[in-house]
Every structure is written in C-alpha cells, then in structure tokens.
GROMACS .gro file of C-alpha atoms in nm:
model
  108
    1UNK     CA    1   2.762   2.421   3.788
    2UNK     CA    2   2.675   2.683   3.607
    3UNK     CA    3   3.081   2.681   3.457
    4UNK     CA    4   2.978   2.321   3.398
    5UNK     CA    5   2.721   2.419   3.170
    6UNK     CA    6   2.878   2.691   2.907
    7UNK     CA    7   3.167   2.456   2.894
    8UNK     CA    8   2.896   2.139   2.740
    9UNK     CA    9   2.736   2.408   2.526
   10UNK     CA   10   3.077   2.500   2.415
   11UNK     CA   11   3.181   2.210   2.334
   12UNK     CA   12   2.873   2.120   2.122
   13UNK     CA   13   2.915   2.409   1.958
   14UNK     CA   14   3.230   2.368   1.855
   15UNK     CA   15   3.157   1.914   1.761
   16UNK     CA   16   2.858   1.967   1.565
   17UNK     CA   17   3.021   2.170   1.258
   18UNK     CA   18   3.271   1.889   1.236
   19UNK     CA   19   3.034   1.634   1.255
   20UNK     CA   20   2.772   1.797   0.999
   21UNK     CA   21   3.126   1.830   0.759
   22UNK     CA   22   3.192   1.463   0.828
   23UNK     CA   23   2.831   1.332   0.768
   24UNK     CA   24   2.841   1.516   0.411
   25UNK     CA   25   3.199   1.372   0.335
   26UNK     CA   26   3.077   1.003   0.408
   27UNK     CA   27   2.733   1.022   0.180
   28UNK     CA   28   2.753   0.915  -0.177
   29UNK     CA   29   2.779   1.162  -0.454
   30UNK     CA   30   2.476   1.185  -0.657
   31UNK     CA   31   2.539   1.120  -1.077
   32UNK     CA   32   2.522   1.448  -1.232
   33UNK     CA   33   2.196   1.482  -1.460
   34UNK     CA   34   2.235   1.412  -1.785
   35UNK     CA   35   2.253   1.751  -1.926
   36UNK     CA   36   2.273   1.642  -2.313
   37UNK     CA   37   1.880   1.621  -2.321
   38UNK     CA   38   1.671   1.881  -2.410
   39UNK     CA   39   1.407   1.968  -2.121
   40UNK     CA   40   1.089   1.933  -2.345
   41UNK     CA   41   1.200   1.607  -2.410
   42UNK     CA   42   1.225   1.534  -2.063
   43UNK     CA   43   0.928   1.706  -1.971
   44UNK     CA   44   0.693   1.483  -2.180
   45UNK     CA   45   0.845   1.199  -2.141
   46UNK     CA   46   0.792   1.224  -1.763
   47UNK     CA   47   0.424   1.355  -1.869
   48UNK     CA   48   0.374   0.991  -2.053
   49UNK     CA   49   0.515   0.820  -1.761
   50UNK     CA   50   0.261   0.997  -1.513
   51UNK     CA   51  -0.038   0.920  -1.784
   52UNK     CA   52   0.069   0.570  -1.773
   53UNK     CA   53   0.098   0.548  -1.379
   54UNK     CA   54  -0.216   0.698  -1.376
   55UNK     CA   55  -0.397   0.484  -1.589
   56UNK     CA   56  -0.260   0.173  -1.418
   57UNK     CA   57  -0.363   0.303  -1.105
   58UNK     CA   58  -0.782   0.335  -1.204
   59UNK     CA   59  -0.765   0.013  -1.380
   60UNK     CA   60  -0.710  -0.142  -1.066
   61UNK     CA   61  -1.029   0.020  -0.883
   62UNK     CA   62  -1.354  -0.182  -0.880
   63UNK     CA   63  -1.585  -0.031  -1.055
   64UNK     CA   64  -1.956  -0.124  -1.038
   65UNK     CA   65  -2.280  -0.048  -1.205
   66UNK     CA   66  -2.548   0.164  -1.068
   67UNK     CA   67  -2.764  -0.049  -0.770
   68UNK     CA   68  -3.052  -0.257  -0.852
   69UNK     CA   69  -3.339  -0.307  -0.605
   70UNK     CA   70  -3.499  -0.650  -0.640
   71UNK     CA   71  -3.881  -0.698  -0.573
   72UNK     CA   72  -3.788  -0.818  -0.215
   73UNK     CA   73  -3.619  -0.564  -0.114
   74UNK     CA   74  -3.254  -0.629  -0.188
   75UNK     CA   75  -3.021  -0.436  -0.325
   76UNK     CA   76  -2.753  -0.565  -0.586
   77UNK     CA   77  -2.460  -0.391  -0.693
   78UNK     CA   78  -2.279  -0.574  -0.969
   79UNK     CA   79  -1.888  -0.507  -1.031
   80UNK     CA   80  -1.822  -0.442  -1.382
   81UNK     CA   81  -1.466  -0.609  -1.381
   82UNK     CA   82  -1.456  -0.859  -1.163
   83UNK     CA   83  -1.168  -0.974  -0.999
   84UNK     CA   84  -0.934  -1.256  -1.106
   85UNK     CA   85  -1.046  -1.596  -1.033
   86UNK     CA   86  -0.837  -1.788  -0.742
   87UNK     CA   87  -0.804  -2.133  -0.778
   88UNK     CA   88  -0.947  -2.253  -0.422
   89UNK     CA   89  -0.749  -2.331  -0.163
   90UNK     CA   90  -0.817  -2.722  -0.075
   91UNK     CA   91  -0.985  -2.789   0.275
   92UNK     CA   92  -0.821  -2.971   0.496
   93UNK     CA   93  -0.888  -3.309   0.588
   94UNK     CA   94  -1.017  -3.354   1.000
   95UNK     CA   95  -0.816  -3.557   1.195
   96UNK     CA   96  -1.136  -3.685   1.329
   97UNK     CA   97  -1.506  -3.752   1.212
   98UNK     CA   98  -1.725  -3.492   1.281
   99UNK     CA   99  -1.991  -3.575   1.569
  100UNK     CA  100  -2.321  -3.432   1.574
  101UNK     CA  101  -2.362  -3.293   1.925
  102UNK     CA  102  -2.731  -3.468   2.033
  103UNK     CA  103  -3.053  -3.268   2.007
  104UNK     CA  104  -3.138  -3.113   2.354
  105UNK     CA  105  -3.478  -3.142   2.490
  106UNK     CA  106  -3.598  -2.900   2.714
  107UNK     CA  107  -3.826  -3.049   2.969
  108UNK     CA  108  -4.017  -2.741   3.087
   0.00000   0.00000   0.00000
C-alpha cells in the first residue's frame, strides 16, 4: 500500500511539470506593447479615459432634491433627472368579460 502510494506521488510529480510546460505552449501569445509611445502620453490618456468612465458612471445615478414634508404629513422626494419615458406597454385584451363577483350579505 504504502509502495502504492510514493509510486502515485511520483508519478505526479514527475506529469505535472510537463503538463504546466504544455498548458503555456498551447495559450496565445500576448502582442507586445507598443513601445514607440512615450509613457506620459499613455499615462494621461488613460487618466482621460478614467475621467470619462467616471463621469458616465454618476450621470447615471438618480439624484434627488432634499425631502419636502407636506402639511399632511407626507414626505416627497423629487428626482432631479428623471428617468427616460417608456412608451407603455399595451394591456392585453381578456379572453372573457370581467364579472363582478355579487355583494355578500352577512346575515348575523
């Protein structure tokens, strides 16, 4: 058994190089950056991409005004964009009329 054992380990031992060497051979070589730019260049470029992003990414937050408290007791908060109006989606039509169920009278 215990014969059984060192010879599994061995062998793994021995497989997994050659199949860490062959996984590297078989994935796709990466393009080599393009080393005629100058690194500032790069550098703020990738700066004006991430302002960009970033401003993309808080237009699309609701944003709403500070709450209002009606005399009854309600409280509105109002969006300051609202969103995009949807054209609504048509209802559909009942196969059958609608019955009114009839009025139940309790007899107590």
């Amino acid at each position: 058994m215990r014969r059984t054992v060192l010879t599994a380990a061995l062998l793994a031992a021995l497989t997994l190089p050659a199949m860490t060497v062959a996984a590297v051979a078989q994935t796709p070589e990466r393009p080599a950056p393009d080393q005629s730019r100058d690194p500032a260049e790069m550098a703020e470029e990738a700066a004006r991409q991430l302002i960009q992003a970033l401003q993309l990414f808080f237009s699309r937050i609701p944003q709403y005004e500070l709450p209002e408290m009606l005399p009854n007791g309600d409280i509105i908060i109002r969006r300051i964009n609202p969103p995009e109006e949807r054209e609504p989606e048509p209802e559909p039509e009942p196969d059958e009329p609608e019955r009114a169920d009839p009025p139940v009278i309790d007899r107590t």
